[in-house]
């Protein structure tokens, strides 16, 4: 929808000559045509996350209107709050459009367009979900049956039973589990309301991470000389929806895809009794700068080195994981600490994704 809105604004006769941005991304050619704005290095108007009229230090106005989840902005105006004097050399070059005029254009013309887009998206989403329904149902049943077979193997946990099972059973369980969770990720991606599907059940989070690291090591890690190491322990059980499995899968798979060399991926558990469970997934990979940190959990976002390091990926996993975490009153955060060396021209960092869960 955002691309449709950008295209519409770019070709709107009333707005064609003024600089515009959608969610702080500039459209319509030049950043700003006002000569003062063109010299400005700060671009504080572009960085605004407010609504209404904003006046910068150079006394020029920008306007910001929020419509649904979009922020639509325009820059370089002499608004009601602007202090630019008539004798100033940039006065004649500044647009005389007022905030209420801009707001009216956006509300009158874009609201119907966005409503139509949302109606179309809902209809399309419903059709896609209907086609997913049977496949998801069969995948869940396959996963349940495979786990029932696995429980007959030796070991105290699912991960241990998996390691002790035959290669054929490993393959069946691995494929059925990953297929089931991949379909679940897509279902939530298409319709986030599926995040609370089914009843909650008590889940031992440590065992869940242990299970997925064993599966991912055998499915992808071993072939690429990458492995996991669990540190710390936790026996606490936390009520979770079925969708929760997308979090360990996404965090571990993300680390596996972007880890350089054969450095171990650390899964570190820290339990604050009666309060919080903190799980850190620590790996060595491309440095995540501040601009990427702000977008890494956005829908369809992939880092600048993603394609070079791993051919697949649609920017879905971490986006869905963040949705599921919020539904479980949990948070996922990221820290990237540069290690002061490069590989293949890429700055390497110690990247830590932290899942913080409330035990209460």
XYZ file of C-alpha atoms in Angstrom:
360
model
C 0.000 0.000 0.000
C 2.809 2.426 0.818
C 4.125 2.249 -2.759
C 0.649 3.047 -4.117
C 0.464 6.088 -1.825
C 3.922 7.277 -2.940
C 2.988 6.905 -6.604
C -0.273 8.779 -6.069
C 1.441 11.669 -4.270
C 4.165 11.862 -6.879
C 1.581 12.408 -9.610
C -0.913 14.548 -7.692
C -1.327 17.882 -9.498
C -1.777 19.879 -6.285
C 1.335 18.408 -4.676
C 3.525 17.736 -7.692
C 5.708 20.810 -7.166
C 6.319 20.463 -3.430
C 8.844 18.127 -1.788
C 7.129 15.186 -0.066
C 8.000 12.214 2.101
C 6.149 9.109 3.262
C 7.386 7.704 6.578
C 10.386 10.045 6.258
C 11.402 8.645 2.871
C 11.714 11.499 0.345
C 9.820 11.368 -2.955
C 9.413 13.845 -5.826
C 13.049 14.284 -6.830
C 15.116 16.840 -4.934
C 15.127 16.727 -1.152
C 14.024 20.351 -0.869
C 13.900 23.146 -3.449
C 14.045 26.025 -0.996
C 17.651 27.411 -1.207
C 17.977 27.521 2.586
C 16.789 23.917 2.814
C 19.191 22.767 0.123
C 22.115 24.077 2.201
C 20.801 22.548 5.424
C 22.814 19.605 6.741
C 20.598 18.785 9.718
C 17.351 18.029 7.848
C 15.543 18.140 11.207
C 12.231 18.484 9.353
C 12.721 15.087 7.692
C 13.462 13.440 11.044
C 10.301 14.736 12.737
C 7.989 12.114 14.205
C 5.180 14.508 15.120
C 2.015 15.784 13.493
C 1.179 19.352 12.576
C 3.480 22.218 11.619
C 7.157 22.147 12.548
C 9.466 25.184 12.236
C 13.189 24.510 11.909
C 16.052 26.696 13.128
C 16.050 28.455 9.739
C 12.446 29.605 10.358
C 10.927 27.491 7.577
C 7.912 25.235 8.080
C 7.299 21.581 7.325
C 3.913 19.839 7.659
C 3.293 16.325 8.955
C -0.011 14.422 8.733
C -0.589 10.910 10.055
C -3.039 8.709 8.212
C -3.447 5.133 9.489
C 0.169 3.896 9.874
C 1.594 6.390 7.371
C 3.245 9.738 8.084
C 3.014 12.066 5.088
C 5.204 15.180 5.148
C 6.027 18.196 3.001
C 8.880 20.695 3.398
C 10.069 24.215 2.596
C 6.919 26.260 3.348
C 6.033 29.639 4.844
C 3.483 28.422 7.337
C 1.497 30.169 10.024
C 4.350 29.605 12.481
C 7.205 30.446 10.128
C 9.323 33.495 11.108
C 11.015 34.054 7.741
C 10.817 37.764 6.805
C 9.650 38.992 3.419
C 13.043 40.538 2.652
C 14.909 37.269 3.133
C 16.529 35.914 -0.060
C 14.659 32.587 0.281
C 11.240 34.169 0.878
C 10.119 34.103 -2.765
C 11.384 30.535 -3.232
C 9.320 29.211 -0.332
C 5.908 27.684 -0.876
C 3.004 29.675 0.589
C 0.908 26.559 1.195
C -0.519 26.401 4.737
C -0.801 23.374 7.005
C -4.612 23.227 6.858
C -4.478 23.165 3.043
C -2.023 20.274 3.030
C -3.990 18.377 5.672
C -7.225 18.781 3.671
C -5.633 17.461 0.467
C -4.242 14.426 2.293
C -7.463 13.619 4.148
C -9.839 14.276 1.245
C -7.854 12.451 -1.406
C -5.828 9.799 0.374
C -8.357 8.478 2.889
C -10.600 6.907 0.205
C -7.538 5.490 -1.587
C -6.159 3.915 1.598
C -9.574 2.501 2.521
C -9.829 0.883 -0.925
C -6.316 -0.540 -0.593
C -7.083 -1.969 2.842
C -10.316 -3.565 1.604
C -8.400 -5.164 -1.272
C -5.625 -6.356 1.065
C -8.180 -7.906 3.443
C -9.890 -9.725 0.592
C -6.577 -10.990 -0.810
C -5.341 -11.998 2.653
C -8.495 -14.028 3.257
C -8.089 -15.878 -0.038
C -4.446 -16.670 0.678
C -5.215 -17.843 4.223
C -7.938 -20.147 2.939
C -5.419 -21.759 0.599
C -2.973 -22.131 3.519
C -5.512 -23.695 5.848
C -5.379 -27.317 4.690
C -1.617 -27.289 4.167
C -1.070 -25.903 7.677
C -3.436 -28.478 9.173
C -1.592 -31.357 7.497
C 1.819 -29.940 8.446
C 0.764 -29.694 12.113
C -0.456 -33.295 12.055
C 2.807 -34.480 10.459
C 4.790 -32.657 13.115
C 2.715 -34.192 15.937
C 3.098 -37.704 14.492
C 6.851 -37.249 14.004
C 7.249 -36.075 17.609
C 5.264 -39.095 18.863
C 7.706 -41.373 17.015
C 10.667 -39.417 18.353
C 9.506 -39.816 21.956
C 10.263 -43.538 21.678
C 13.985 -42.766 21.257
C 16.401 -42.632 24.206
C 16.958 -39.327 26.008
C 15.489 -36.999 28.622
C 14.568 -34.165 26.249
C 13.284 -33.874 22.689
C 16.660 -32.507 21.565
C 18.475 -35.459 23.172
C 16.016 -37.960 21.685
C 16.534 -36.287 18.312
C 20.312 -36.680 18.548
C 19.926 -40.380 19.456
C 17.391 -41.257 16.746
C 18.028 -42.849 13.360
C 18.926 -40.680 10.374
C 15.555 -41.426 8.722
C 13.596 -40.372 11.806
C 15.793 -37.278 12.173
C 14.975 -36.326 8.603
C 11.217 -36.867 9.026
C 11.062 -34.936 12.297
C 13.306 -32.135 11.056
C 11.345 -31.594 7.824
C 7.904 -31.846 9.419
C 8.816 -29.435 12.252
C 10.434 -26.840 9.991
C 7.575 -27.085 7.476
C 4.976 -26.631 10.212
C 6.740 -23.593 11.687
C 7.493 -22.046 8.286
C 3.804 -22.205 7.367
C 2.925 -20.731 10.753
C 5.318 -17.815 10.143
C 3.667 -17.113 6.776
C 0.183 -17.293 8.299
C 1.087 -14.694 10.925
C 2.863 -12.580 8.304
C -0.282 -12.555 6.150
C -2.616 -12.008 9.097
C -1.037 -11.000 12.453
C -4.289 -11.851 14.239
C -3.306 -15.530 13.940
C -0.662 -14.923 16.588
C -2.985 -16.074 19.409
C -4.407 -19.099 17.602
C -5.256 -21.976 19.958
C -5.031 -22.191 23.759
C -1.927 -21.379 25.777
C 0.105 -24.234 27.219
C 2.986 -24.362 29.691
C 6.246 -24.392 27.741
C 9.767 -25.014 28.982
C 11.567 -22.372 26.925
C 15.025 -23.904 27.411
C 13.929 -27.205 25.893
C 12.291 -25.394 22.975
C 15.521 -23.562 22.083
C 17.476 -26.796 22.572
C 15.136 -28.609 20.190
C 15.443 -26.001 17.450
C 19.220 -25.703 17.721
C 19.502 -29.482 17.279
C 17.189 -29.414 14.242
C 18.890 -26.407 12.607
C 22.365 -27.829 13.220
C 21.419 -31.050 11.424
C 19.483 -29.345 8.649
C 21.933 -26.549 7.799
C 24.624 -25.916 10.401
C 26.607 -29.143 10.062
C 27.025 -28.756 6.302
C 28.359 -25.203 6.772
C 30.548 -25.993 9.792
C 28.386 -23.873 12.111
C 27.174 -24.979 15.516
C 25.342 -23.850 18.641
C 26.321 -23.879 22.310
C 23.862 -23.544 25.185
C 25.009 -21.714 28.314
C 23.164 -21.427 31.596
C 20.003 -23.321 32.413
C 16.336 -22.784 33.076
C 13.551 -25.100 34.129
C 10.790 -22.521 34.294
C 7.619 -23.113 32.288
C 5.813 -20.140 30.777
C 2.324 -20.222 29.198
C 2.650 -19.632 25.444
C 0.528 -19.781 22.330
C 1.366 -22.223 19.558
C 2.872 -19.287 17.624
C 5.686 -18.876 20.176
C 7.821 -21.476 18.378
C 8.414 -18.901 15.625
C 10.635 -16.891 18.020
C 13.417 -19.440 18.696
C 13.228 -20.599 15.076
C 13.648 -17.050 13.730
C 16.384 -15.977 16.175
C 18.460 -19.134 15.718
C 18.004 -19.334 11.964
C 18.902 -15.662 11.614
C 22.138 -16.230 13.568
C 22.921 -19.345 11.540
C 22.472 -17.548 8.217
C 24.669 -14.552 9.015
C 27.422 -16.032 11.179
C 30.873 -15.812 9.592
C 33.218 -18.786 9.696
C 32.864 -21.569 12.260
C 32.459 -19.439 15.400
C 29.906 -21.019 17.713
C 26.515 -19.392 18.142
C 25.890 -18.979 21.867
C 22.414 -19.404 23.345
C 22.695 -17.958 26.852
C 19.995 -18.355 29.495
C 19.666 -16.153 32.560
C 16.738 -16.556 34.922
C 15.738 -13.941 37.460
C 13.594 -16.120 39.787
C 9.946 -15.147 39.849
C 10.537 -12.202 37.537
C 12.152 -12.632 34.111
C 13.756 -15.128 31.772
C 16.438 -13.624 29.524
C 17.673 -15.519 26.467
C 20.545 -14.141 24.396
C 21.494 -15.441 20.955
C 25.077 -14.287 20.372
C 26.901 -14.640 17.054
C 29.654 -13.056 14.961
C 28.361 -11.475 11.778
C 27.984 -8.222 9.825
C 27.833 -5.108 11.977
C 24.271 -3.821 12.394
C 24.470 -0.026 12.394
C 21.963 2.264 14.100
C 19.913 2.843 10.935
C 19.473 -0.930 10.506
C 18.666 -1.493 14.184
C 15.639 0.774 13.795
C 14.370 -1.270 10.839
C 15.492 -4.823 11.523
C 12.083 -5.885 12.877
C 10.153 -4.132 10.082
C 8.178 -6.108 7.537
C 10.278 -7.200 4.503
C 13.454 -5.493 5.750
C 16.778 -7.164 4.922
C 20.161 -5.823 5.963
C 22.560 -4.376 3.404
C 24.762 -7.507 3.472
C 21.884 -10.025 3.561
C 21.890 -10.985 -0.124
C 25.660 -11.404 -0.186
C 25.715 -13.759 2.796
C 22.512 -15.726 2.254
C 20.543 -15.974 -0.967
C 17.129 -16.644 0.533
C 15.066 -14.608 2.981
C 12.215 -12.161 2.576
C 12.538 -10.116 5.758
C 9.731 -12.078 7.408
C 11.233 -14.025 10.328
C 12.264 -11.234 12.704
C 9.135 -9.220 11.839
C 6.885 -12.128 12.825
C 9.026 -12.903 15.896
C 8.541 -9.324 17.146
C 4.755 -9.602 16.710
C 4.666 -12.898 18.615
C 6.913 -11.513 21.373
C 4.597 -8.538 21.934
C 1.611 -10.897 22.199
C 3.497 -12.739 24.959
C 4.308 -9.502 26.820
C 7.962 -9.994 25.864
C 10.566 -7.960 24.007
C 13.320 -8.660 21.479
C 16.239 -6.240 21.310
C 19.541 -6.189 19.430
C 23.069 -4.980 20.239
C 25.891 -4.981 17.678
C 29.456 -4.451 18.974
C 32.112 -4.020 16.228
C 35.098 -6.364 16.559
C 37.427 -3.997 14.679
C 38.132 -6.295 11.747
C 36.602 -7.057 8.365
C 35.915 -10.144 6.316
C 35.264 -9.908 2.594
C 35.032 -6.144 3.017
C 32.350 -6.405 5.725
C 32.849 -5.035 9.243
C 32.328 -7.892 11.704
C 30.556 -7.465 15.038
C 29.384 -9.461 18.015
C 25.625 -9.414 17.509
C 23.326 -10.166 20.437
C 19.592 -10.662 20.061
C 17.948 -10.658 23.487
C 14.522 -12.128 24.247
C 13.201 -10.940 27.601
C 10.169 -12.798 28.965
C 8.093 -12.113 32.061
C 7.775 -15.192 34.257
C 4.930 -13.820 36.376
